[in-house]
PDB file of C-alpha atoms in Angstrom:
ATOM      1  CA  UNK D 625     -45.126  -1.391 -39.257  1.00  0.00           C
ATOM      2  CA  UNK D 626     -42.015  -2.557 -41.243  1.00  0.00           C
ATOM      3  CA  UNK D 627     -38.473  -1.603 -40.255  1.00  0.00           C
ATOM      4  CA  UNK D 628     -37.402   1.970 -41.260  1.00  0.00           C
ATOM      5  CA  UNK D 629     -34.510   2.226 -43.370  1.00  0.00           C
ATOM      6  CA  UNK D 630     -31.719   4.625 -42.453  1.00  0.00           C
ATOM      7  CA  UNK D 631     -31.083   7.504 -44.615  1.00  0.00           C
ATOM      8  CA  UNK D 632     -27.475   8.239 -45.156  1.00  0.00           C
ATOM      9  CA  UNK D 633     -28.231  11.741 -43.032  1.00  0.00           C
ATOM     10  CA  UNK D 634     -30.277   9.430 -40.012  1.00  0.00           C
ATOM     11  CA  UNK D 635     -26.504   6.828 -39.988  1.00  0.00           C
ATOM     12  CA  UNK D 636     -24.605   9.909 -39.726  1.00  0.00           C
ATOM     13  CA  UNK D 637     -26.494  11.707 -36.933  1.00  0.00           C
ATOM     14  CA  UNK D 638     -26.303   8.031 -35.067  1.00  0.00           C
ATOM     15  CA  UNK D 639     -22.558   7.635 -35.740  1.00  0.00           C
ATOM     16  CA  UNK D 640     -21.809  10.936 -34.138  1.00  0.00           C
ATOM     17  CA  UNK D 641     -24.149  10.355 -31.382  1.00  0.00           C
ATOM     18  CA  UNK D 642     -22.498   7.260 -30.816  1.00  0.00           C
ATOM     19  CA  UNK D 643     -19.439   9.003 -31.081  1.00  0.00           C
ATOM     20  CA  UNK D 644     -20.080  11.737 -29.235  1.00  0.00           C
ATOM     21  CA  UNK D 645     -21.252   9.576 -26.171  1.00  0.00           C
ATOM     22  CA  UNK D 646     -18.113   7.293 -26.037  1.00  0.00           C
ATOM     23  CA  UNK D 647     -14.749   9.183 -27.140  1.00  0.00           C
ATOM     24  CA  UNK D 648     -15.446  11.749 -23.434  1.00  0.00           C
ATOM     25  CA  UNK D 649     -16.150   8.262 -21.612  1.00  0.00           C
ATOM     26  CA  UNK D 650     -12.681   7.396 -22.655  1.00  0.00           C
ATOM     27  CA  UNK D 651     -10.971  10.700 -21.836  1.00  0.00           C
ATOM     28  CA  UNK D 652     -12.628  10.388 -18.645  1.00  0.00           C
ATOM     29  CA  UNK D 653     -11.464   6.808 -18.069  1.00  0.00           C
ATOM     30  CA  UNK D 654      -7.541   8.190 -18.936  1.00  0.00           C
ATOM     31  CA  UNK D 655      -8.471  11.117 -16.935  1.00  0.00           C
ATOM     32  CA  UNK D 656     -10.643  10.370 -14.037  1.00  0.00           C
ATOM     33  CA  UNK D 657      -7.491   9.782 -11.466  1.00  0.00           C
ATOM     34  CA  UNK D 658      -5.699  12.849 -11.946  1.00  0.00           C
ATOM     35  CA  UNK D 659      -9.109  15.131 -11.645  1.00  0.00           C
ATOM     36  CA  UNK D 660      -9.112  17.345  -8.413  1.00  0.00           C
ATOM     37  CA  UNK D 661     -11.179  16.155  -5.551  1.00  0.00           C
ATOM     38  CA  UNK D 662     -13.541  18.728  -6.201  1.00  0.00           C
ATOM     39  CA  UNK D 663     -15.885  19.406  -9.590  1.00  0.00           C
ATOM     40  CA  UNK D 664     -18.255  21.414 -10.684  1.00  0.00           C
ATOM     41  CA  UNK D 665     -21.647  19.914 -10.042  1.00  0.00           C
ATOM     42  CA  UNK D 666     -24.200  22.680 -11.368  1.00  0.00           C
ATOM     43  CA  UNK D 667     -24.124  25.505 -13.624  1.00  0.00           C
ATOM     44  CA  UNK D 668     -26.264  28.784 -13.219  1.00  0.00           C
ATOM     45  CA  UNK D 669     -27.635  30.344 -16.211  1.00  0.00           C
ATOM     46  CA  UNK D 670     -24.505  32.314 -16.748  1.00  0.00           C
ATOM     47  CA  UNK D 671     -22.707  29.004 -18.104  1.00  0.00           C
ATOM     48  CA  UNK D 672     -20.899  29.661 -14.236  1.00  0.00           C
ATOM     49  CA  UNK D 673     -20.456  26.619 -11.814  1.00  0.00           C
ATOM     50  CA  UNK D 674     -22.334  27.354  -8.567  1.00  0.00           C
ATOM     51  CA  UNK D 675     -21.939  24.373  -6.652  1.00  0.00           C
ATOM     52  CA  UNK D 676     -19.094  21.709  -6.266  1.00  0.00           C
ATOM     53  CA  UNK D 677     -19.060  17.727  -5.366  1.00  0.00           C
ATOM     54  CA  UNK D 678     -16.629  15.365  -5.277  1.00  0.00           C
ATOM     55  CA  UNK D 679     -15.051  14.299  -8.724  1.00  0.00           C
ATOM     56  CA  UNK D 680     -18.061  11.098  -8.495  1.00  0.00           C
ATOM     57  CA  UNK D 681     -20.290  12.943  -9.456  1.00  0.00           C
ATOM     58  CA  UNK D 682     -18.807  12.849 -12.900  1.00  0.00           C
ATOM     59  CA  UNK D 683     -19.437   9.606 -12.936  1.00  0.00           C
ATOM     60  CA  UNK D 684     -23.355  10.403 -12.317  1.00  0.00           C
ATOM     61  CA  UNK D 685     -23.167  12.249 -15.262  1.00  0.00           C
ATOM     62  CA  UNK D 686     -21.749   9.543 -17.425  1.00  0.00           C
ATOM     63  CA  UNK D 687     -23.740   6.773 -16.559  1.00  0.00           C
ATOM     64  CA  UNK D 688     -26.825   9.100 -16.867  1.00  0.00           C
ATOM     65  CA  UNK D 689     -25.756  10.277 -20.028  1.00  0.00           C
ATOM     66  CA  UNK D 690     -25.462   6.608 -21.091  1.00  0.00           C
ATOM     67  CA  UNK D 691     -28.935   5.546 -19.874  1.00  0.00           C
ATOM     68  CA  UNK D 692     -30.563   8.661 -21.345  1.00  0.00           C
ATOM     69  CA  UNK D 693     -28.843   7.550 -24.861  1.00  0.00           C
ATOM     70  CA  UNK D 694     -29.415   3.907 -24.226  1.00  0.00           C
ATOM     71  CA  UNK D 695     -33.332   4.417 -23.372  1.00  0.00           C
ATOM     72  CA  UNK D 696     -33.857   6.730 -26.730  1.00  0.00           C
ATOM     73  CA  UNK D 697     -31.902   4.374 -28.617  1.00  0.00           C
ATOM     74  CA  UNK D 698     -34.624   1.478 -27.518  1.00  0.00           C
ATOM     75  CA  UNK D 699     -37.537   3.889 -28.676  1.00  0.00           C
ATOM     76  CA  UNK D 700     -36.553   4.568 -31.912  1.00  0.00           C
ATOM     77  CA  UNK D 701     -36.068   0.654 -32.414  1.00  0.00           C
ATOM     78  CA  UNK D 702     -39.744   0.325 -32.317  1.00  0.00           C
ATOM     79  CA  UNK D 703     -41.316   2.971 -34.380  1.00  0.00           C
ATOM     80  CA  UNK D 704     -44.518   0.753 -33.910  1.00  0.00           C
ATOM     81  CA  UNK D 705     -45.243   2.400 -30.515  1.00  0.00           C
ATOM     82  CA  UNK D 706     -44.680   5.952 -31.821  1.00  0.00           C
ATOM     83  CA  UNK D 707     -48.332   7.712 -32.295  1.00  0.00           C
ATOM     84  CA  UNK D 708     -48.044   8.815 -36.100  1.00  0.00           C
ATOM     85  CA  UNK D 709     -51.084   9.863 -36.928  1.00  0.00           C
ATOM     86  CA  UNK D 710     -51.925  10.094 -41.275  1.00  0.00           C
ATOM     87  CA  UNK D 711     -52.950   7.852 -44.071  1.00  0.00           C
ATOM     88  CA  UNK D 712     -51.257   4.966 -44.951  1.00  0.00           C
ATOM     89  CA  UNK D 713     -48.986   6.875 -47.903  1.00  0.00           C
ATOM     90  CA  UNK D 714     -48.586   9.548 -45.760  1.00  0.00           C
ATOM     91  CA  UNK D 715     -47.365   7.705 -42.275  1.00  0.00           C
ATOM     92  CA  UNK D 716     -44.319   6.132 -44.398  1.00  0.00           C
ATOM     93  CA  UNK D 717     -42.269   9.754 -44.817  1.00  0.00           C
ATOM     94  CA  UNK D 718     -44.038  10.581 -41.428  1.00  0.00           C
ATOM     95  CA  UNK D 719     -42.081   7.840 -39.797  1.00  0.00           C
ATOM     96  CA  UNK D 720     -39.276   8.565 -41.559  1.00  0.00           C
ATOM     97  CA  UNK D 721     -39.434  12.004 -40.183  1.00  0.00           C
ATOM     98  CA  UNK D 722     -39.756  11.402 -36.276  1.00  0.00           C
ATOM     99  CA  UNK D 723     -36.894   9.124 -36.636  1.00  0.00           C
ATOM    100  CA  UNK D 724     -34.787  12.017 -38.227  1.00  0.00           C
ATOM    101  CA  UNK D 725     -36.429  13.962 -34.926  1.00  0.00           C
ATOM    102  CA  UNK D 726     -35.475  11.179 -32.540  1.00  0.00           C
ATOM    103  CA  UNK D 727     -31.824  10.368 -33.914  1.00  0.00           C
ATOM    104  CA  UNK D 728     -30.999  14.847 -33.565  1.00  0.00           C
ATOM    105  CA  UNK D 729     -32.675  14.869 -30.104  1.00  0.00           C
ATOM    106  CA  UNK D 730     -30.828  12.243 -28.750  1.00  0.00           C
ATOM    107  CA  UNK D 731     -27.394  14.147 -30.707  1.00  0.00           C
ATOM    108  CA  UNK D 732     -28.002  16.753 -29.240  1.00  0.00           C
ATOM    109  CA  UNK D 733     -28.752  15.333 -26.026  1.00  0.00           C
ATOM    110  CA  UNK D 734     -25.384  13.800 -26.215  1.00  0.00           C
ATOM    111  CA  UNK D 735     -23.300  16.557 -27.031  1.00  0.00           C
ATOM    112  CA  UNK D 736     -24.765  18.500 -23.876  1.00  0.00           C
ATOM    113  CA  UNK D 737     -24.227  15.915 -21.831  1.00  0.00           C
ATOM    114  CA  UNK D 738     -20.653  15.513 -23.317  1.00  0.00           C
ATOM    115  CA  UNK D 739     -20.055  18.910 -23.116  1.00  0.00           C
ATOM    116  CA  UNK D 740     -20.940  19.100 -19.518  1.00  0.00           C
ATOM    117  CA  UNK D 741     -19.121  16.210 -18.358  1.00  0.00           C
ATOM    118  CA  UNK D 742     -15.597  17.575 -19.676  1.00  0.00           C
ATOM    119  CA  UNK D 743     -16.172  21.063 -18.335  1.00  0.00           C
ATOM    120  CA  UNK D 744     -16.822  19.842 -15.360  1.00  0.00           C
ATOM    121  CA  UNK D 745     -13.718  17.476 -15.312  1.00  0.00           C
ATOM    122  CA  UNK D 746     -11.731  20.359 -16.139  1.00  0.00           C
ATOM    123  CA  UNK D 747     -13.507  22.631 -13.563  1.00  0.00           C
ATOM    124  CA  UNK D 748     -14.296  25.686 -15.943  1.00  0.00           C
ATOM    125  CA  UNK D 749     -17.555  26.942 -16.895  1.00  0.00           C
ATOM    126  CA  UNK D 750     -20.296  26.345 -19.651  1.00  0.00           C
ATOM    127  CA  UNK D 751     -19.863  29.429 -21.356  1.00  0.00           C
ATOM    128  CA  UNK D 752     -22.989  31.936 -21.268  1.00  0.00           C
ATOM    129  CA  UNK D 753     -24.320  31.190 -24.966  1.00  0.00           C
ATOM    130  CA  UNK D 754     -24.889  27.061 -23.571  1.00  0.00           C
ATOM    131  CA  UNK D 755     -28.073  27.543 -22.402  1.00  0.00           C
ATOM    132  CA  UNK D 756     -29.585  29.668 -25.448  1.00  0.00           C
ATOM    133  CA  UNK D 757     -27.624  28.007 -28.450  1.00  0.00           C
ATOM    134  CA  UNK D 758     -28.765  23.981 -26.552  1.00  0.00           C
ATOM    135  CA  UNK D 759     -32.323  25.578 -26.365  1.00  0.00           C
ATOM    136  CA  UNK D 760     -32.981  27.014 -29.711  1.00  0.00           C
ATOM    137  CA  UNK D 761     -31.098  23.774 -31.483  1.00  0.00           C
ATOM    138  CA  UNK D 762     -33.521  21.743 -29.277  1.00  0.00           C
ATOM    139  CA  UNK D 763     -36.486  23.672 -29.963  1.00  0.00           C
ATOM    140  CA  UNK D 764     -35.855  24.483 -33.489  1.00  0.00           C
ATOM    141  CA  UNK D 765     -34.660  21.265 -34.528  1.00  0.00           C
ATOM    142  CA  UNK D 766     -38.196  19.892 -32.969  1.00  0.00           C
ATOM    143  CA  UNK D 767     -40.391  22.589 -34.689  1.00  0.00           C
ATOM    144  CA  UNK D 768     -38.141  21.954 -38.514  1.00  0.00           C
ATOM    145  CA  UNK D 769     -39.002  17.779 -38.235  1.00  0.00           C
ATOM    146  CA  UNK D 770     -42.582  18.639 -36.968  1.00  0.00           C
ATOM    147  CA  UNK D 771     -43.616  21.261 -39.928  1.00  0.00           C
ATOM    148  CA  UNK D 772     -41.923  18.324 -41.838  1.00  0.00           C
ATOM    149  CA  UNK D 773     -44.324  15.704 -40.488  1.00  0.00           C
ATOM    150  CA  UNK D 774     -47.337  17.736 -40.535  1.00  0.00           C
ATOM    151  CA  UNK D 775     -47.168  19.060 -44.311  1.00  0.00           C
ATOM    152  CA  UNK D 776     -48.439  17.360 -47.199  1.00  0.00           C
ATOM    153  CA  UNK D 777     -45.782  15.063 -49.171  1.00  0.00           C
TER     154      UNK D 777
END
């Protein structure tokens, strides 16, 4: 398998991933002394924090955050160990597709993970539309790119 080209949509969706992953890294680095001791640390299903750590545990979240985006960002360099299944013709706008899939996973993966790490720096709550609105972008966005796969060019 030869290298995938970016589309101009696939460099965007990295960009703000990229984005998205280090401009709350630097608030936190400007912001990290003059957090309280204690943070949020998990959120029910209301978007409500429900437990409390010391402000390190932000830093859990960061670096797992960063590992998470580092790891998917090593898979989608080697689209040869993706299973793609299709003929020849067919595999080349397949490919093309699961790394459209990969590069708005790991987006929204990011933005979640963004989004968690500054309320929890600021000590407020999710919000009770997070957990439906991540799950249905999640789930939809992985159902539009694999109907895309699947059907016929």
């Amino acid at each position: 398998m030869k290298k995938i080209n970016y589309t101009r949509f696939q460099r965007v969706v990295e960009w703000a991933g990229l984005l998205a992953l280090v401009l709350p890294l630097i608030w936190l680095a400007f912001t990290y002394g003059k957090l309280p001791d204690k943070v949020p640390s998990h959120f029910g299903g209301a978007g409500e924090a429900d437990a409390w750590s010391g402000k390190e545990s932000i830093l859990f979240l960061a670096v797992s955050e960063a590992v998470l985006y580092l790891g998917i960002t090593g898979v989608q360099k080697f689209p040869q160990i993706w299973n793609v299944p299709g003929r020849e013709g067919d595999r080349e706008r397949a490919y093309k597709e699961c790394l459209s899939l990969i590069l708005v996973v790991k987006l929204l993966m990011v933005l979640n993970f963004s989004y968690m790490l500054v309320c929890s720096a600021r000590g407020t709550g999710l919000g009770v539309w997070f957990t439906p609105v991540s799950l249905v972008l999640l789930f939809g966005s992985m159902a539009y790119y694999i109907w895309k796969m699947c059907r016929k060019a």
